[in-house]
GROMACS .gro file of C-alpha atoms in nm:
model
  148
    1UNK     CA    1   0.420  -1.511   6.332
    2UNK     CA    2   0.187  -1.377   6.068
    3UNK     CA    3   0.182  -1.557   5.730
    4UNK     CA    4   0.282  -1.344   5.431
    5UNK     CA    5   0.032  -1.304   5.152
    6UNK     CA    6   0.115  -1.433   4.806
    7UNK     CA    7  -0.053  -1.129   4.662
    8UNK     CA    8   0.183  -0.921   4.453
    9UNK     CA    9   0.437  -1.202   4.414
   10UNK     CA   10   0.489  -1.253   4.044
   11UNK     CA   11   0.831  -1.416   4.025
   12UNK     CA   12   0.732  -1.772   3.935
   13UNK     CA   13   0.451  -1.692   3.698
   14UNK     CA   14   0.465  -1.779   3.327
   15UNK     CA   15   0.239  -1.700   3.037
   16UNK     CA   16   0.115  -2.005   2.847
   17UNK     CA   17   0.078  -1.930   2.479
   18UNK     CA   18  -0.098  -2.181   2.257
   19UNK     CA   19   0.087  -2.228   1.927
   20UNK     CA   20  -0.080  -2.485   1.706
   21UNK     CA   21  -0.138  -2.800   1.911
   22UNK     CA   22   0.119  -2.721   2.179
   23UNK     CA   23   0.194  -2.453   2.435
   24UNK     CA   24   0.493  -2.224   2.468
   25UNK     CA   25   0.584  -2.104   2.816
   26UNK     CA   26   0.696  -1.742   2.815
   27UNK     CA   27   0.835  -1.531   3.094
   28UNK     CA   28   0.615  -1.226   3.155
   29UNK     CA   29   0.894  -1.002   3.023
   30UNK     CA   30   0.909  -1.203   2.697
   31UNK     CA   31   0.531  -1.197   2.655
   32UNK     CA   32   0.528  -0.823   2.722
   33UNK     CA   33   0.795  -0.759   2.458
   34UNK     CA   34   0.623  -0.984   2.201
   35UNK     CA   35   0.281  -0.828   2.246
   36UNK     CA   36   0.395  -0.470   2.297
   37UNK     CA   37   0.202  -0.436   2.623
   38UNK     CA   38   0.301  -0.360   2.980
   39UNK     CA   39   0.407  -0.623   3.232
   40UNK     CA   40   0.099  -0.543   3.437
   41UNK     CA   41  -0.123  -0.640   3.142
   42UNK     CA   42   0.062  -0.972   3.106
   43UNK     CA   43   0.012  -1.041   3.477
   44UNK     CA   44  -0.361  -0.980   3.427
   45UNK     CA   45  -0.356  -1.235   3.144
   46UNK     CA   46  -0.177  -1.486   3.365
   47UNK     CA   47  -0.424  -1.431   3.650
   48UNK     CA   48  -0.715  -1.468   3.410
   49UNK     CA   49  -0.872  -1.131   3.487
   50UNK     CA   50  -0.815  -1.019   3.128
   51UNK     CA   51  -0.747  -1.195   2.799
   52UNK     CA   52  -0.538  -1.080   2.504
   53UNK     CA   53  -0.728  -0.959   2.200
   54UNK     CA   54  -0.740  -1.201   1.904
   55UNK     CA   55  -0.502  -0.975   1.708
   56UNK     CA   56  -0.246  -0.972   1.991
   57UNK     CA   57  -0.288  -1.347   2.030
   58UNK     CA   58  -0.214  -1.399   1.658
   59UNK     CA   59   0.086  -1.168   1.671
   60UNK     CA   60   0.230  -1.357   1.965
   61UNK     CA   61   0.168  -1.694   1.795
   62UNK     CA   62   0.354  -1.573   1.487
   63UNK     CA   63   0.642  -1.434   1.689
   64UNK     CA   64   0.673  -1.733   1.921
   65UNK     CA   65   0.601  -2.018   1.680
   66UNK     CA   66   0.696  -1.863   1.350
   67UNK     CA   67   0.385  -2.000   1.174
   68UNK     CA   68   0.134  -1.797   0.974
   69UNK     CA   69  -0.230  -1.874   1.057
   70UNK     CA   70  -0.380  -1.734   0.735
   71UNK     CA   71  -0.516  -1.921   0.437
   72UNK     CA   72  -0.274  -1.922   0.146
   73UNK     CA   73   0.033  -1.909   0.373
   74UNK     CA   74   0.046  -2.283   0.444
   75UNK     CA   75   0.406  -2.397   0.468
   76UNK     CA   76   0.543  -2.045   0.513
   77UNK     CA   77   0.705  -1.956   0.843
   78UNK     CA   78   0.914  -1.689   1.008
   79UNK     CA   79   1.227  -1.752   1.208
   80UNK     CA   80   1.159  -1.570   1.537
   81UNK     CA   81   1.525  -1.512   1.620
   82UNK     CA   82   1.627  -1.356   1.287
   83UNK     CA   83   1.296  -1.238   1.141
   84UNK     CA   84   1.364  -1.419   0.812
   85UNK     CA   85   1.062  -1.528   0.606
   86UNK     CA   86   1.098  -1.892   0.496
   87UNK     CA   87   0.911  -2.019   0.189
   88UNK     CA   88   0.777  -2.377   0.168
   89UNK     CA   89   1.064  -2.467  -0.068
   90UNK     CA   90   1.319  -2.364   0.198
   91UNK     CA   91   1.431  -2.030   0.053
   92UNK     CA   92   1.446  -1.754   0.311
   93UNK     CA   93   1.424  -1.377   0.277
   94UNK     CA   94   1.478  -1.072   0.490
   95UNK     CA   95   1.209  -0.801   0.463
   96UNK     CA   96   1.445  -0.568   0.272
   97UNK     CA   97   1.516  -0.838   0.016
   98UNK     CA   98   1.149  -0.848  -0.082
   99UNK     CA   99   1.136  -0.484  -0.199
  100UNK     CA  100   1.212  -0.595  -0.556
  101UNK     CA  101   0.892  -0.800  -0.556
  102UNK     CA  102   0.658  -0.502  -0.555
  103UNK     CA  103   0.868  -0.329  -0.823
  104UNK     CA  104   0.862  -0.644  -1.037
  105UNK     CA  105   0.484  -0.666  -0.998
  106UNK     CA  106   0.436  -0.300  -1.101
  107UNK     CA  107   0.665  -0.340  -1.406
  108UNK     CA  108   0.485  -0.657  -1.511
  109UNK     CA  109   0.146  -0.483  -1.489
  110UNK     CA  110   0.275  -0.192  -1.703
  111UNK     CA  111   0.409  -0.433  -1.966
  112UNK     CA  112   0.076  -0.616  -1.975
  113UNK     CA  113  -0.110  -0.286  -2.033
  114UNK     CA  114   0.130  -0.193  -2.317
  115UNK     CA  115   0.094  -0.541  -2.465
  116UNK     CA  116  -0.287  -0.511  -2.462
  117UNK     CA  117  -0.270  -0.170  -2.635
  118UNK     CA  118  -0.035  -0.309  -2.903
  119UNK     CA  119  -0.266  -0.607  -2.963
  120UNK     CA  120  -0.556  -0.368  -3.026
  121UNK     CA  121  -0.343  -0.171  -3.276
  122UNK     CA  122  -0.242  -0.491  -3.459
  123UNK     CA  123  -0.605  -0.605  -3.481
  124UNK     CA  124  -0.708  -0.263  -3.617
  125UNK     CA  125  -0.434  -0.272  -3.884
  126UNK     CA  126  -0.526  -0.627  -3.984
  127UNK     CA  127  -0.890  -0.525  -4.023
  128UNK     CA  128  -0.790  -0.228  -4.240
  129UNK     CA  129  -0.575  -0.451  -4.460
  130UNK     CA  130  -0.858  -0.701  -4.504
  131UNK     CA  131  -1.101  -0.422  -4.589
  132UNK     CA  132  -0.871  -0.275  -4.854
  133UNK     CA  133  -0.798  -0.617  -4.998
  134UNK     CA  134  -1.171  -0.689  -5.021
  135UNK     CA  135  -1.231  -0.363  -5.210
  136UNK     CA  136  -0.934  -0.430  -5.439
  137UNK     CA  137  -0.784  -0.105  -5.327
  138UNK     CA  138  -0.467  -0.271  -5.220
  139UNK     CA  139  -0.217  -0.321  -5.496
  140UNK     CA  140   0.127  -0.452  -5.454
  141UNK     CA  141   0.404  -0.353  -5.694
  142UNK     CA  142   0.507  -0.630  -5.926
  143UNK     CA  143   0.851  -0.770  -5.875
  144UNK     CA  144   1.106  -0.699  -6.146
  145UNK     CA  145   1.256  -0.999  -6.314
  146UNK     CA  146   1.628  -1.026  -6.302
  147UNK     CA  147   1.781  -1.097  -6.636
  148UNK     CA  148   2.113  -1.252  -6.620
   0.00000   0.00000   0.00000
């Protein structure tokens, strides 16, 4: 009896994804869905004939482990099952809930521009008042005395 080749058998294979200091074992179907690539590509990764690009690797780490690998995002994480963004203080947000943030930022910038323009106007008026006072051009009406 002729022995069957193991070539083409992909049932027991898993993709090992490094997340931080540990590894996450993913079924090829899971890895394919996370990375947005075909199953054939994942099998190439498992066999070692190809490697995922650094961008795909980061995306899979974020999706599998929920941690953000970028500077400034320490303590932030994403819950892979719900997609909620969790802040270091424990508050969590859905992407749609963060839409107010960009609006708030734009409104704050507009108010800061208006505030700067008003400060310039106030400084100009103060300078004009000081100039007129120095030239004795500014006279204030005398107050009337009330006689009771």
